[in-house]
């Protein structure tokens, strides 16, 4: 079993803001210091969305200048693998604009980008409506932009059909193997966050690929623990969960990283540092 890669989804993403918890970062300074604290606790990857520095909501304009600033400021402080979302920049824009912004986004200095592997009904309210649109042609095109830029996709799968879509990308040689898959166990409109779902899904992921799990709310820590036991990697953080235990807000993403790192220690699964993470995932250091 490889050492454990812990990703911290730092910013609250598209759904979590100060309306939900006073501890979610808002300004660039907040985000950089949350990254540094999370790395100190064992995170070797950080997943980032652009947030409005004054409101703390998901940024509705072009996210790229904000993400670029995060990346430059993080690189000045700490060594960590940076993974940016392909989401964002959609509110009020047509798909041609998403495409242009995404192509530009591949060149901000990150090593990875998350990419939803299909269209899915939203599991929570969102300003772009009920559907998260990611067609196969979009996915194929966006993977080719990443490949040209030397960025590795993190394939976000919300059901087993999306694992098949990953296999097709590999078969068509659009993405070089081994792929890295994230099982996003959102419940509601996607995978149920259960052990049976996880085991069934793992049967469909080629054994040479790497994989990770994230789950929402109180399912985060149990499903990440299940992933760890099965040899996978984990993602925690405010984008997925704001509670450290029932009814008590986590005060930092670092608290959630520390909690999962402690479980890993108890299970005697060593934690990967950023350079080992790059080796495991086949990334080029930026
Ligand atoms: N918010 C997560 C449930 C992405 O940003 O590309 C899924 C996610 C996808 O992180
Ligand atoms: Zn995200």
Short mmCIF file of N, CA and C and ligand atoms in Angstrom, two decimals, residues 47 49 85-87 114-116 123 156 158 184 186 216 235 239-240, ligand 1:
data_model
loop_
_atom_site.label_atom_id
_atom_site.label_comp_id
_atom_site.label_asym_id
_atom_site.label_seq_id
_atom_site.Cartn_x
_atom_site.Cartn_y
_atom_site.Cartn_z
N UNK A 47 -6.78 21.63 -2.71
CA UNK A 47 -7.75 21.83 -3.79
C UNK A 47 -8.37 23.21 -3.60
N UNK A 49 -10.74 26.66 -5.01
CA UNK A 49 -11.70 27.41 -5.82
C UNK A 49 -11.44 28.89 -5.55
N UNK A 85 -9.88 23.68 -9.19
CA UNK A 85 -11.11 23.16 -9.77
C UNK A 85 -11.27 23.62 -11.22
N UNK A 86 -11.95 22.80 -12.02
CA UNK A 86 -12.37 23.26 -13.35
C UNK A 86 -13.73 23.97 -13.25
N UNK A 87 -14.34 23.92 -12.07
CA UNK A 87 -15.61 24.63 -11.86
C UNK A 87 -15.33 26.13 -11.73
N UNK A 114 -9.14 19.32 -10.87
CA UNK A 114 -10.27 18.41 -10.71
C UNK A 114 -11.20 18.57 -11.90
N UNK A 115 -11.81 17.47 -12.34
CA UNK A 115 -12.72 17.54 -13.50
C UNK A 115 -13.87 16.56 -13.31
N UNK A 116 -15.09 17.10 -13.24
CA UNK A 116 -16.26 16.22 -13.11
C UNK A 116 -16.42 15.39 -14.38
N UNK A 123 -26.56 18.49 -6.14
CA UNK A 123 -26.96 17.91 -4.85
C UNK A 123 -27.30 19.00 -3.84
N UNK A 156 -13.21 13.44 -11.19
CA UNK A 156 -14.21 13.37 -10.12
C UNK A 156 -15.37 12.51 -10.61
N UNK A 158 -19.01 10.61 -9.68
CA UNK A 158 -20.15 10.71 -8.76
C UNK A 158 -21.03 9.46 -8.85
N UNK A 184 -16.49 10.92 -5.45
CA UNK A 184 -17.13 12.02 -4.74
C UNK A 184 -18.48 11.50 -4.24
N UNK A 186 -21.36 12.14 -2.74
CA UNK A 186 -22.25 13.23 -2.32
C UNK A 186 -23.59 12.75 -1.77
N UNK A 216 -19.44 14.11 2.04
CA UNK A 216 -19.93 15.36 2.62
C UNK A 216 -20.35 15.20 4.08
N UNK A 235 -9.64 12.97 0.87
CA UNK A 235 -9.75 14.43 0.84
C UNK A 235 -10.66 14.88 1.98
N UNK A 239 -14.68 22.46 2.01
CA UNK A 239 -15.53 22.32 0.81
C UNK A 239 -16.54 21.19 1.02
N UNK A 240 -16.16 20.21 1.82
CA UNK A 240 -17.01 19.02 1.98
C UNK A 240 -17.67 18.94 3.36
N1 LIG B 1 -17.40 20.10 -4.35
C1 LIG B 1 -17.11 18.71 -4.47
C2 LIG B 1 -18.25 17.86 -3.98
C3 LIG B 1 -14.61 20.31 -8.38
O1 LIG B 1 -14.38 21.32 -7.73
O2 LIG B 1 -14.13 20.14 -9.51
C4 LIG B 1 -16.69 18.34 -5.85
C5 LIG B 1 -15.50 19.08 -6.41
C6 LIG B 1 -15.51 19.24 -7.86
O3 LIG B 1 -14.58 19.45 -5.72
#
